[in-house]
Every structure is written in C-alpha cells, then in structure tokens.
Coordinates of C-alpha atoms and ligand atoms in Angstrom, one line a residue:
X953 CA 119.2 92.2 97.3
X954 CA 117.3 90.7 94.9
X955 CA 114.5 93.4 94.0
X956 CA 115.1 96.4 93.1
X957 CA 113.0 99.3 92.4
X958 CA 114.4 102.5 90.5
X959 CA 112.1 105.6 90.6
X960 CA 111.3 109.0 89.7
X961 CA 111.2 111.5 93.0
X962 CA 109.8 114.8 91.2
X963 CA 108.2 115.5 87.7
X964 CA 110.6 113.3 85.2
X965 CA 113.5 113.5 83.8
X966 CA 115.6 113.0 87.2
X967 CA 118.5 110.8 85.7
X968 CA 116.8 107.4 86.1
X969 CA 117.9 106.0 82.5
X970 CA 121.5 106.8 83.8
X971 CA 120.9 105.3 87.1
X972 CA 119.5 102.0 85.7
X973 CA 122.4 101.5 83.5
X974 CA 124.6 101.6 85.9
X975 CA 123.0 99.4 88.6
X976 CA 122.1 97.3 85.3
X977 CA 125.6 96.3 86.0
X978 CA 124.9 94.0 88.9
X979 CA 121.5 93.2 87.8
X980 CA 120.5 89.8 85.3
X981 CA 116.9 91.4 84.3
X982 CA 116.0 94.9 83.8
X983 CA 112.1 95.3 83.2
X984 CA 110.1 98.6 82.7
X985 CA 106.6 98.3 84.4
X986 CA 104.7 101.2 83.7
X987 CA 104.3 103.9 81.2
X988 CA 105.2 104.3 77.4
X989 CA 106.7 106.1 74.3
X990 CA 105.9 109.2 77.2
X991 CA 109.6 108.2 78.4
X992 CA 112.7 109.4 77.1
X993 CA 115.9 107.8 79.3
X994 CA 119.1 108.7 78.4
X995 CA 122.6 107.2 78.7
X996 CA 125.8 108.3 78.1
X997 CA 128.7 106.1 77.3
X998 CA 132.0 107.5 76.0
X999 CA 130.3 110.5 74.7
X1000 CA 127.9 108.4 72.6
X1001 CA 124.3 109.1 74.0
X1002 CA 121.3 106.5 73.9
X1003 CA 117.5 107.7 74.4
X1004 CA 115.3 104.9 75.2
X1005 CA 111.6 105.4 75.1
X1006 CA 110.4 101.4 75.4
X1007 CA 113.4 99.9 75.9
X1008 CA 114.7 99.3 79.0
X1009 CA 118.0 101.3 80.1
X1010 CA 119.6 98.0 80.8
X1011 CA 120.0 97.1 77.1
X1012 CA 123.6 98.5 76.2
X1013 CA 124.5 95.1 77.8
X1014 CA 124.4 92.2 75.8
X1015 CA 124.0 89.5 78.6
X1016 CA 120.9 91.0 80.4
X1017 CA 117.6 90.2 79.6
X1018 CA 115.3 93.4 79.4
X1019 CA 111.9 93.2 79.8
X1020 CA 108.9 95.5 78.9
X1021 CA 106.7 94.4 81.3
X1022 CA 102.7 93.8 81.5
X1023 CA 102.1 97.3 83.0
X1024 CA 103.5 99.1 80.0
X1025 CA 101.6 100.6 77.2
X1026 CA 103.0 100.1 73.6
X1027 CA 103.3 101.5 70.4
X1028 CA 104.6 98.4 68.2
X1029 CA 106.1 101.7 65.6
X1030 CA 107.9 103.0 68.0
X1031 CA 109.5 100.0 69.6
X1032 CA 110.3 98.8 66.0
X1033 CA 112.0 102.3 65.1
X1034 CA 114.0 101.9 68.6
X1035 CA 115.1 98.3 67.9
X1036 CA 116.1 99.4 64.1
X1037 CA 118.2 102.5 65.5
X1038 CA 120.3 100.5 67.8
X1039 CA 120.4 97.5 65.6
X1040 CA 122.3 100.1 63.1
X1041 CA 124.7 101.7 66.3
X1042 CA 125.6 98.1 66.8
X1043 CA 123.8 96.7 69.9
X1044 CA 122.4 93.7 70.2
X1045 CA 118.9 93.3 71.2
X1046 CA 118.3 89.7 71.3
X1047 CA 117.3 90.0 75.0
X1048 CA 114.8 92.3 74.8
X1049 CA 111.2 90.6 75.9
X1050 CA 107.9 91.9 75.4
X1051 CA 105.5 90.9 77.8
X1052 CA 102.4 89.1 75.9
X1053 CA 99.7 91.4 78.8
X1054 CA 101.4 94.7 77.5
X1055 CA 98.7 96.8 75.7
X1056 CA 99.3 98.4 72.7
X1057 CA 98.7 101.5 71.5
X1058 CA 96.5 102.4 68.7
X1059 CA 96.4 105.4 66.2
X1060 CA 93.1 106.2 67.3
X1061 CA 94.9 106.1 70.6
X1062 CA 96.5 109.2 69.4
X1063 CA 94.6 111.1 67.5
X1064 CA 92.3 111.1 70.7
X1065 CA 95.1 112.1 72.9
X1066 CA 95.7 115.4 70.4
X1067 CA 92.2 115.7 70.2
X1068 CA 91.4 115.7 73.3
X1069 CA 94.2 118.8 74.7
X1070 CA 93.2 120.3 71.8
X1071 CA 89.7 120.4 73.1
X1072 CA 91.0 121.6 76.4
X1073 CA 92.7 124.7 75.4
X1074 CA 94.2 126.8 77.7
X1075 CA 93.6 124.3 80.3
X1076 CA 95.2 121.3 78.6
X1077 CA 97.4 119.1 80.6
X1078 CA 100.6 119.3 78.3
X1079 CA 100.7 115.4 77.8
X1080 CA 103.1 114.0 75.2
X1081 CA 100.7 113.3 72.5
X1082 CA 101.6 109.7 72.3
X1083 CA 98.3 108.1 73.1
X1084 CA 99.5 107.1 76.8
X1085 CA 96.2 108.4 78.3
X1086 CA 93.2 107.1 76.2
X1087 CA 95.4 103.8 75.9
X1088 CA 95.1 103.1 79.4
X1089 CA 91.6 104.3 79.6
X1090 CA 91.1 101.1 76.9
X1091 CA 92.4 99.2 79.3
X1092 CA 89.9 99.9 81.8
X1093 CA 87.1 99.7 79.9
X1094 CA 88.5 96.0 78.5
X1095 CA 88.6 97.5 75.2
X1096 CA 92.7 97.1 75.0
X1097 CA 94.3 95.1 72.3
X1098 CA 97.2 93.4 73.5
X1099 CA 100.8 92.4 72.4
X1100 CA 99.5 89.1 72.6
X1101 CA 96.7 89.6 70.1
X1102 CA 99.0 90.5 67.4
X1103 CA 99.5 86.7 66.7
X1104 CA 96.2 86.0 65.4
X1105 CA 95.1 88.2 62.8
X1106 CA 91.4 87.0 63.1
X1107 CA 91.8 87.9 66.6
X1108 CA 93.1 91.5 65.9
X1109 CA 90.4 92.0 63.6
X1110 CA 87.5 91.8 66.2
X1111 CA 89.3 93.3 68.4
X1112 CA 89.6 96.4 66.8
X1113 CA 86.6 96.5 65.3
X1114 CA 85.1 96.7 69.0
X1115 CA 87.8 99.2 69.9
X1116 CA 87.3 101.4 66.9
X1117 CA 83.8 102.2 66.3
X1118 CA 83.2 104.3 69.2
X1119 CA 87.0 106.0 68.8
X1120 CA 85.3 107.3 65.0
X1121 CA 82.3 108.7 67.0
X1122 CA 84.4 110.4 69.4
X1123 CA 86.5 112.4 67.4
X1124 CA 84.0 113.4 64.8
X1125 CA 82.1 114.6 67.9
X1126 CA 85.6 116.4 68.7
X1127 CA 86.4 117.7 65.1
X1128 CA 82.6 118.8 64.9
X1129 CA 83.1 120.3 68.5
X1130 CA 86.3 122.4 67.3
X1131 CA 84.6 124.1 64.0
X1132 CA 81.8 124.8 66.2
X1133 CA 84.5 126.8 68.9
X1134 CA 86.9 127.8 65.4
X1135 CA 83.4 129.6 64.0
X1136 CA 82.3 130.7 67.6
X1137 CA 85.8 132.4 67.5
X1138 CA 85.1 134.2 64.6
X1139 CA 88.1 132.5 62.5
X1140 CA 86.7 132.0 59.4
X1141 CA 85.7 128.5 58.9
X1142 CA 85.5 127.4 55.3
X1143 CA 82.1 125.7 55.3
X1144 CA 82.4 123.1 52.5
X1145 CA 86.3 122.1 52.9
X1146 CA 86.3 121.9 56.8
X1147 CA 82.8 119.5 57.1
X1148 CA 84.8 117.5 54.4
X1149 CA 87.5 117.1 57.2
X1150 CA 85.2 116.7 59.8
X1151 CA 83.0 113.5 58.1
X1152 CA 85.8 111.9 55.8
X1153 CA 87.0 108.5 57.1
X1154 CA 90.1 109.5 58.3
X1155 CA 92.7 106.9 56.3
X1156 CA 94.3 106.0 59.5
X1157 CA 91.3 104.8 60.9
X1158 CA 90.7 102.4 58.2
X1159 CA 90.1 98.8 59.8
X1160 CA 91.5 96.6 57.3
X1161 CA 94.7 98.8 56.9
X1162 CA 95.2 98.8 60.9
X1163 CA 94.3 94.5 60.8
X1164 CA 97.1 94.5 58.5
X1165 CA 99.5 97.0 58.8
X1166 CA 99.3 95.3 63.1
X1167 CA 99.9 92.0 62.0
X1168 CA 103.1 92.8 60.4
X1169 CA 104.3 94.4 63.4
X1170 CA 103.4 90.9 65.1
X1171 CA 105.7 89.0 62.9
X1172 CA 108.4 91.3 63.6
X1173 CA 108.2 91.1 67.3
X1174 CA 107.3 87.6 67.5
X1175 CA 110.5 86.7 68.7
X1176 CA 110.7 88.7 71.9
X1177 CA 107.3 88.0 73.0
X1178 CA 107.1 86.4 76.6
X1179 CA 106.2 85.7 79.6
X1180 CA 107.8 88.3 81.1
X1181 CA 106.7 87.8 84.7
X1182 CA 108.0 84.2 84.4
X1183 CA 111.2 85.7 83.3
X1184 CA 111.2 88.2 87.1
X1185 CA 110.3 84.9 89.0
X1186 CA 113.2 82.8 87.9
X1187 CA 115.4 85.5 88.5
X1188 CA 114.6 86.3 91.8
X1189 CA 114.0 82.3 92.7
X1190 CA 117.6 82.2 91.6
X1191 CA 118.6 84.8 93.8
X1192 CA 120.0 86.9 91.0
X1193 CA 118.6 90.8 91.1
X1194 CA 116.4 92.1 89.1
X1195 CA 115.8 95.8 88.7
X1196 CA 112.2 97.4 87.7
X1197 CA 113.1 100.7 85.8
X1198 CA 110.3 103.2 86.7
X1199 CA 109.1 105.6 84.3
X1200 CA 107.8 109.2 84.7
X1201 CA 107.6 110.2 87.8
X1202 CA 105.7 109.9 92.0
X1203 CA 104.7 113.6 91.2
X1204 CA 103.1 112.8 87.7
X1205 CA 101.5 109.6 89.6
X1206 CA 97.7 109.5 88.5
X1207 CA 96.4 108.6 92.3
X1208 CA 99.2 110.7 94.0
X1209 CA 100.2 113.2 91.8
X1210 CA 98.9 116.6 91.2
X1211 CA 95.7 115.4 89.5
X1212 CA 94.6 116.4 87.0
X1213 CA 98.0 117.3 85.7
X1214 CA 99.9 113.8 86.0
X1215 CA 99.9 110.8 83.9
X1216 CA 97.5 108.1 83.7
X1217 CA 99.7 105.2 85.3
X1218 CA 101.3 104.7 88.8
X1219 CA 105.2 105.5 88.8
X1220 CA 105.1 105.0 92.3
X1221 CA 107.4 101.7 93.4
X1222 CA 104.4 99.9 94.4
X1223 CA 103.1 99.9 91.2
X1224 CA 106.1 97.6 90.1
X1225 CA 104.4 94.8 91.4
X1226 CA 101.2 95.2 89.2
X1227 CA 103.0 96.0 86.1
X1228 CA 105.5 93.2 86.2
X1229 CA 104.1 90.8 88.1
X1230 CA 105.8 89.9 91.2
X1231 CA 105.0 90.6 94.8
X1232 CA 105.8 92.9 97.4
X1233 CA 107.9 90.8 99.2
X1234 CA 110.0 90.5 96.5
X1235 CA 111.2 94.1 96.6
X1236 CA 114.6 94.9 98.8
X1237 CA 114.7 98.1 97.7
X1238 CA 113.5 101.7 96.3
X1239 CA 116.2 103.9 94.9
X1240 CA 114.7 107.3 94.2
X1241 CA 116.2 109.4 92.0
X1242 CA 116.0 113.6 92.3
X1243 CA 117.5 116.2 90.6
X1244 CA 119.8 118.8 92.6
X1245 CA 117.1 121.4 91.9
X1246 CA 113.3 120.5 90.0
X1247 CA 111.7 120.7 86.7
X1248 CA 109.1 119.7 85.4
X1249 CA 107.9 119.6 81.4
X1250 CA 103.8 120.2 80.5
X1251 CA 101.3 121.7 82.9
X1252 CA 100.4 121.7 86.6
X1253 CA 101.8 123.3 90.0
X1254 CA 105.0 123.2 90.7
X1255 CA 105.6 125.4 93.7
X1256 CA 109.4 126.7 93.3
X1257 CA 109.1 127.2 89.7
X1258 CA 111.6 129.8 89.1
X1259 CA 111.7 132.5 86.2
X1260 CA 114.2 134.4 87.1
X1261 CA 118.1 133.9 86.2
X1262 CA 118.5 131.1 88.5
X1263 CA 115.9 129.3 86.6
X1264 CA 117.7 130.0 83.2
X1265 CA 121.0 129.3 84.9
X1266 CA 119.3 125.4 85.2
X1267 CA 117.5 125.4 81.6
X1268 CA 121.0 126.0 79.9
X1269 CA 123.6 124.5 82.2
X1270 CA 121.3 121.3 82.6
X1271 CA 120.2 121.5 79.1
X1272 CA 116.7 121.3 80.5
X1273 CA 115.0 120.3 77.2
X1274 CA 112.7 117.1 77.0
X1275 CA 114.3 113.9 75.9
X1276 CA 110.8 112.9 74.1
X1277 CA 109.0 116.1 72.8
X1278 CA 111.7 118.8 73.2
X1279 CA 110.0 121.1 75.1
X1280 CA 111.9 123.3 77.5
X1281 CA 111.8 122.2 80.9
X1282 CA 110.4 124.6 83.6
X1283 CA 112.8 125.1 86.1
X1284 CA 113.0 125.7 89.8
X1285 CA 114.5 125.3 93.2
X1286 CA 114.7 121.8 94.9
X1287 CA 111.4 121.0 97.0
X1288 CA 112.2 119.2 99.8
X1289 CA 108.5 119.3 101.0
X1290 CA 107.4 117.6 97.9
X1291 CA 111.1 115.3 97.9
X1292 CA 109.7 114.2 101.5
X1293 CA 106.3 113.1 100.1
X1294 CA 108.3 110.9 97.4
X1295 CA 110.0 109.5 99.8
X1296 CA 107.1 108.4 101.9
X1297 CA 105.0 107.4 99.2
X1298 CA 107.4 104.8 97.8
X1299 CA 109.4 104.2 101.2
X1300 CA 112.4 104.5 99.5
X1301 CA 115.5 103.3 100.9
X1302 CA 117.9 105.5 99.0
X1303 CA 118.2 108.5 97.1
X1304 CA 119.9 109.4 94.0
X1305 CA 120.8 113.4 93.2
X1306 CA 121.6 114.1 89.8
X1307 CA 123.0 117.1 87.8
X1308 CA 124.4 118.3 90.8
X1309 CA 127.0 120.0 88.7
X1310 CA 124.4 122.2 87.3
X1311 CA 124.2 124.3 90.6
X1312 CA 127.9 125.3 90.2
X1313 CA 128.2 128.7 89.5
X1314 CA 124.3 129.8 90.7
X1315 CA 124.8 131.7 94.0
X1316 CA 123.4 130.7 97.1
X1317 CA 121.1 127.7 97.3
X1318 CA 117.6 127.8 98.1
X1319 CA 115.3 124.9 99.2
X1320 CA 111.6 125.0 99.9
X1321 CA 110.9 123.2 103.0
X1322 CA 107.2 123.9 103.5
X1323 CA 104.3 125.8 102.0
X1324 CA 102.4 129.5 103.0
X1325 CA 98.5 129.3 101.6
X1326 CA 97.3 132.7 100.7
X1327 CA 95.8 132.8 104.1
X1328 CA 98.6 132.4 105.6
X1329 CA 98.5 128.8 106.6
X1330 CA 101.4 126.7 107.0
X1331 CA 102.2 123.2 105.4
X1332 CA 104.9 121.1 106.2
X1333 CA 103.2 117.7 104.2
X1334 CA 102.6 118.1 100.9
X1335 CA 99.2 119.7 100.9
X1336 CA 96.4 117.2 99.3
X1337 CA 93.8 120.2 98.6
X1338 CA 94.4 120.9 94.8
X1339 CA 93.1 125.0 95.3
X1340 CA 96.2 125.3 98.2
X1341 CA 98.6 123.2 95.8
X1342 CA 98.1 125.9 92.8
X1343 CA 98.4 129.0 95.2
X1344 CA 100.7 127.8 97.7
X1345 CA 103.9 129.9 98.4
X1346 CA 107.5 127.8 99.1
X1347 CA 109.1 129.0 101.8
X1348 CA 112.9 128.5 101.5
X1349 CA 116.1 127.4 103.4
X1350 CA 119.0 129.6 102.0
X1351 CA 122.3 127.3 102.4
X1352 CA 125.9 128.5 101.0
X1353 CA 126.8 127.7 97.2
X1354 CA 129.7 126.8 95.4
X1355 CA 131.5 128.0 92.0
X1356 CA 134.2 124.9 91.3
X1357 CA 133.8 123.3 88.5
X1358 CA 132.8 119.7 90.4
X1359 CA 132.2 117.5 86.9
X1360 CA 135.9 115.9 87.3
X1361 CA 135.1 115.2 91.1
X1362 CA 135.1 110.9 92.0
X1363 CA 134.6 110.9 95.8
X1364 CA 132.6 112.9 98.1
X1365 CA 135.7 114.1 100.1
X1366 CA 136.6 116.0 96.3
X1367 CA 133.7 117.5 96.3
X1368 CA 133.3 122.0 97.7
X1369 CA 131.9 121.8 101.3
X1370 CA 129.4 123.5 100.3
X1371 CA 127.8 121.4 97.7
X1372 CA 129.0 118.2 100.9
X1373 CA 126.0 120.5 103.2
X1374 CA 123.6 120.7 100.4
X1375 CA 123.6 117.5 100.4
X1376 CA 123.7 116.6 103.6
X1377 CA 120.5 119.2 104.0
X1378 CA 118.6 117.4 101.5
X1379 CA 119.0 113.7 103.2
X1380 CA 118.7 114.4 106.8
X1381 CA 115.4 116.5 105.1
X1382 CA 114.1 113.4 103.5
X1383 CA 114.9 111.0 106.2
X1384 CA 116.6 108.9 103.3
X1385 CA 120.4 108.7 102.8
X1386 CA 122.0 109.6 99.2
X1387 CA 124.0 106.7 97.6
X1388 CA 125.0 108.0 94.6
X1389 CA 125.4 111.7 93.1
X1390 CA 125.5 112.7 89.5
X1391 CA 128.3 115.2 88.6
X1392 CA 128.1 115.0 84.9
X1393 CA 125.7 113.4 82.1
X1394 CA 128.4 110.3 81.5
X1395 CA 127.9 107.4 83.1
X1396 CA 131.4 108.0 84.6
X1397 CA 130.8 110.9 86.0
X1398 CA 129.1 109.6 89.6
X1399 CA 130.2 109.7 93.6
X1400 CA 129.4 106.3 95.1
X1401 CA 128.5 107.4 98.7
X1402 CA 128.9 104.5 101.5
X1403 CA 130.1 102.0 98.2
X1404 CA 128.5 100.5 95.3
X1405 CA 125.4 98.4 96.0
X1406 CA 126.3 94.7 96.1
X1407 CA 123.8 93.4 93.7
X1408 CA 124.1 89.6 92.1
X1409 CA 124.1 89.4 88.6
X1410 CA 124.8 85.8 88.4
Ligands
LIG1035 P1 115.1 110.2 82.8 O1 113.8 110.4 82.0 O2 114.8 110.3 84.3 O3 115.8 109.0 82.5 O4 116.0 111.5 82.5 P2 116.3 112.2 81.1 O5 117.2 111.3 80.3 O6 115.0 112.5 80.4 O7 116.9 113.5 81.5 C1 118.1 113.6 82.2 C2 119.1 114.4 81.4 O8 120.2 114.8 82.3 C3 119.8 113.6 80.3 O9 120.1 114.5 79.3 C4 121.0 113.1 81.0 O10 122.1 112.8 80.1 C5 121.4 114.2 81.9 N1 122.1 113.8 83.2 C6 121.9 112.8 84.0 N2 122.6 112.8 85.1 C7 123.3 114.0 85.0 C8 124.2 114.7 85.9 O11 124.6 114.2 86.9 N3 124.7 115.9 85.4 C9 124.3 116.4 84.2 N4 124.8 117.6 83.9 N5 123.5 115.8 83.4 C10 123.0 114.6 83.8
LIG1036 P1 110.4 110.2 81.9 O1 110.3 108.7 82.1 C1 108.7 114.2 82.2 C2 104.3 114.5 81.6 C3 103.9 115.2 80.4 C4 102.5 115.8 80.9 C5 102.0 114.6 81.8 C6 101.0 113.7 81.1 O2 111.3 110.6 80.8 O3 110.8 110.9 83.2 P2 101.3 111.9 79.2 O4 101.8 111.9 77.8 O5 102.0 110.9 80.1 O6 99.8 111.6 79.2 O7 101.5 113.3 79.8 O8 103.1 113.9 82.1 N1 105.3 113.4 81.3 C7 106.6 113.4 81.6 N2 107.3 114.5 82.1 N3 109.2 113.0 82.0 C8 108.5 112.0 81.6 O9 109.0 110.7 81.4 C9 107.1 112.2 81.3 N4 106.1 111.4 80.8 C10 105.0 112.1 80.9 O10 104.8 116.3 80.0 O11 102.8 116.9 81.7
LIG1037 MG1 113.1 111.6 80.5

C-alpha cells in the first residue's frame, strides 16, 4: 500500500495531525500537499503536545523524511520559528525538505488578507489572517515568488518588485476605502493623522528590506531545499509508503466546499497529486478523518450547528478552541449528509472518528441524515444551491448514548454498546468502514478496528 492519502472529512480540526503520526509509523515519507500556516496539527506524545503548522505530522521521528510539498504555501517566518521551537524541545529536523515549487508567502500577502475581511465586514469569511488567500491568488496570476527564488537575490529582487507594486496600490485603495466607510459611519476620523496612515510607505512594504530580510531566510533553509516530488517517486518506486498529510478540510475545499466560505486550495485527496507531484495511480488509499460530532472555526453554513448545552458540552469537553488562532470552535451534531459527500468526493477507503470520548456524558445522540429547505423540500445529497445550504434544516436520527468514561478503552469489544451502534450508524451511513477511533488526545489512546494497516516503511 504504497500511497496514502490522509484527509479532512468536515470543516478542520478532525484529528488528522494525530492520525498521521501514527500511520507515520509505517510510512518512509510524510509530505503535506496543500495549504499553509492556516494549519494547526496536533500530537500528543507522553503528555507532551506538538502543533505543527508547516511541518509535517511525521516529524517526531527521526528516520522519516518529511516533505512540504509543491502545493503548499509558505511563510519562510513561520517555518523558521517552527524549526527553532523543536530544535530547542530536542527533535531533530534534518529530514525535513522543502519543495523548491512551494510559494511563499509575502507580508503584503498578509496585510491584504486582513485588509481584505476587514473590508468585508459583517460578511467576512473568518479566514486565518495568514495570507493563505491572496498567496494563492499570486499564484494564479504568475506573480508568486517561490522557495526556489530565495537563492538568488537578484532574482528575488525583480520578483518582488513585480509582485509588489500593485499590492501598495491595493491597499492604499483599501485603507482609503475604510476612512471613507470609518467617516461615512460617523466615527470621527482625524483628518490629518489618518491620511498620514493611509499614504505613508508602510515599512513592511519596503522593497530592499523584503530583498534582504528574504534572502536571509534562503540561507537558512538552503539545506532542506529539494526536489520533493523526486523524493515521493523514489519512495513509491521502492515500494516503501508514503503518506500525503492533507490540510484543512473537503468542506473548506475552494471547488467543493461551501464557497464562498472555504479556503482557497483543494484539501480534497485528489488534490494530492497536484501539490506533490505524483499520479493518481499512485494512491492505494484515502483515510478520512471525522470527528464523533462537527465543528467548524470562521464563517459559513454549518447545518447542525448547535447552541444549546450539547453544543457547550463539545466546546469544553473537546476543548473546541483552534490550534492556530484560538478562536472557539462552533459546535454541533455529526452530519452524516455532509460526512457522505466527503466520502464521495475523495472516495475514501476508510474513515477515522476522533474525540469520540467527548460524547460521553451528553445524552442521546443525534445525527443529521438529510436536509428540510424552508419549502419543505427534502435532500438526502448535500445540496449544491448555496441559498438552500444557508437555510437548510437537519433532520436527525436520535440513537442511544452512553455515560462511561471510555478514554482507558483499547478494543472495540471494551467500548458501551452504545457508542459500538453509533458507530456502526455512522459507517454503514457513509458506505465507508471506520479503522481506527480516537478515545483520547494521546496518541495512545486509539481502537484499531479490523488491525493496524500494514504499511512498509522500509
Ligand atoms: P487537525 O487540524 O485535524 O490536525 O486537528 P487539531 O489538532 O487542530 O485539533 C484536534 C484536537 O483534538 C487536538 O487538540 C487533539 O489533541 C485533539 N484530539 C485528537 N484526537 C482526539 C480524541 O480522540 N479525543 C480527544 N478528546 N481529543 C482528541
Ligand atoms: P486544519 O488543517 C479549521 C478556515 C478558516 C476560515 C476559512 C478560510 O488545522 O484542519 P484561510 O485562512 O484558509 O483563508 O481561511 O478556512 N480554516 C480552517 N479551519 N482548520 C483548519 O486547518 C483551517 N484552515 C483554514 O477558519 O473559515
Ligand atoms: Mg487544526
């Protein structure tokens, strides 16, 4: 089983940094293909915790290579800071490979991000304010600057010149924009300090400084620079497995996601060919990984949002608080109309379900397995129409709960028969069978259901 592709089934933050480092295990190569600094994975190993943004989840073992793929977007700072902070905890990094094709993103990448929800308001998407979005628009427009670039300073230079003059135009358009809305809104608008702000050069915007300040970064990561897809190709050749480590999530996918309110790459398994270079036939499998009940951080539909106690019951038991910008999770029952979509849309061939200890103590067990418009029209697919998405009413499955405490449980057989039929609900549902279940947030604390994969590491 040489190809391996790990990814998100709902809105993020399912568990998928814990499930990569554990099928890391039987893995030689562990290579994140899409996304960014957006990402926060996290691992825990005898009660010390890890949070990756860039890194790949397969790091806390010293023999693997991990790779940031070609489809990634990334901020040279923030890699550097991760690589310094586990550097200092003792882990060794010399694996980790950057993919030369990565792009990189750029302060102005940034500010325009902020900018830009700023501009929005009310209806802002809630994106992480890391610069994912206009980065990859960069791309796109074949403005991007590259890990690659970072090599050549004379290179870099004319490079972001292009890339930078119409990025200053842009957000003094913006800043001028918001004075105009701040003044509209009656909230007294200093006249001479604020067009001082508004036309100043802002100092992070400075061309030379950038030149220079992203040419040190180069040096630094020099050494991991690669050719990353190379890397996948020999490993698979070889017959050894490789796992790509999705990011995000299928629901925050930009072409089947609930657009607007998604991210601006593919999470979906098929974009693990793109962003790391190898092809379809090299992928065995699609693990999917799904929480026991959803959530979902920034704005958009989410049809069995809860706000009620059950919903509270998740936010504090599952400590429903974002790994990157720690803001609170919203919280809500398990969609199995959406969960089926995920599972089509990546054809995966097995599903995790995490944090399933979380439901312990909750009451009975709800699950949404289709939709009510307001007219009254029924859905069993995830509907496409964004107006019936935003309105549309779950319609729920009540199943029996369970209060025992299940964190200590190791097999299936230990677990209530309760929580055995949720589960059972949820795969014959998806039409996918669950291989593992998460019980805890330690790596330890798992159910292997039908074995551990037999993966080949060497
Ligand atoms: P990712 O972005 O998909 O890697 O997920 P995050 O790391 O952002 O969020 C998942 C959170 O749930 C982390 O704090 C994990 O430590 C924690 N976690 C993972 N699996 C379990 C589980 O089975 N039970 C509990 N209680 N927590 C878990
Ligand atoms: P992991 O990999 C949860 C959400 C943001 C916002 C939308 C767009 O940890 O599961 P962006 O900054 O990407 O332009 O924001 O996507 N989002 C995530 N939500 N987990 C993530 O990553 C996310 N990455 C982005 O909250 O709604
Ligand atoms: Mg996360």
């Amino acid at each position: 089983m040489p190809g391996l592709v790990i990814v998100g089934a709902q809105w993020g933050d399912e568990g998928k940094g814990k499930v990569t480092d554990l099928l890391a295990e039987g893995a030689t190569t562990i290579v994140r293909f899409q996304g960014g600094n957006n990402a926060g994975h996290t691992i825990v190993r005898d009660g010390e915790e890890f949070k990756f943004h860039l890194i790949p989840s397969g790091i806390l073992y010293p023999d693997k290579i991990c790779a940031i793929g070609n489809g990634v977007v990334m901020d040279p700072r923030i890699l550097l800071g991760e690589i310094d902070g586990l550097k200092r905890r003792g882990v060794d990094v010399g694996n980790l490979r950057i993919s030369a094709n990565a792009h990189l993103i750029m302060p102005y990448h940034v500010l325009l991000d902020t900018a830009g929800e700023v501009k929005l308001g009310k209806l802002s998407i809630g994106t992480t304010r890391r610069g994912i979005g206009p980065c990859y628009a960069d791309k796109a427009l074949r403005l991007g600057i590259r890990v690659q670039d970072l090599l050549d300073e004379k290179i870099l230079r004319k490079k972001i010149m292009a890339a930078l003059e119409p990025k200053q135009q842009a957000l003094r358009e913006l800043s001028v924009q918001r004075r105009k809305l701040r003044k509209e809104a009656g909230e007294g608008v200093r006249e001479g300090a604020d067009q001082t702000v508004a036309e100043a050069p802002d100092p992070r915007l400075d061309l030379h400084a950038m030149t220079e300040e992203f040419a040190g970064y180069g040096h630094r990561l020099e050494p991991h620079i690669a050719d990353t897809a190379h890397l996948c190709w020999e490993a698979l050749d070889g017959g050894q497995t490789v796992l790509f480590e999705g990011a995000q999530a299928t629901l925050l996918d930009l072409d089947h996601g609930t657009y607007p309110f998604v991210t601006s790459s593919n999470p979906i398994a098929g974009a693990a060919c793109v962003g790391a270079g190898v092809g379809p036939t090299d992928i065995d499998e699609v693990w999917g990984v799904a929480k026991a009940y959803a959530t979902r951080v920034g704005a958009g539909p989410f049809p069995t949002e809860l706000e009620d106690e059950a919903g509270r019951h998740m936010l504090e038991r599952g400590r429903e608080f974002g790994t990157t910008t720690g803001r609170e999770r919203r919280c809500g029952w398990m969609d199995l109309v959406a969960l089926r979509y995920a599972v089509r849309l990546n054809r995966m061939s097995a599903l995790t379900i995490t944090k399933l200890d979380v439901l312990s103590g909750i009451g009975s067990l709800k699950v949404a397995v289709r939709y009510r418009s307001k007219e009254g029209a029924v859905f069993d697919e995830f509907p496409y129409h964004q107006s019936i998405l935003h309105s549309a009413e779950p319609e729920y499955e009540e199943l029996p709960g369970f209060d025992a405490d299940i964190t200590g449980c190791r097999s299936e057989a230990e677990l209530p028969a309760a929580a055995r039929d949720y589960l059972g609900f949820i795969a014959e549902f998806a039409g996918v069978p669950i291989r593992l279940v998460g019980v805890g947030p330690s790596r330890d604390q798992v159910i292997w259901i039908g074995g551990e994969p037999s993966l080949r590491a060497a």
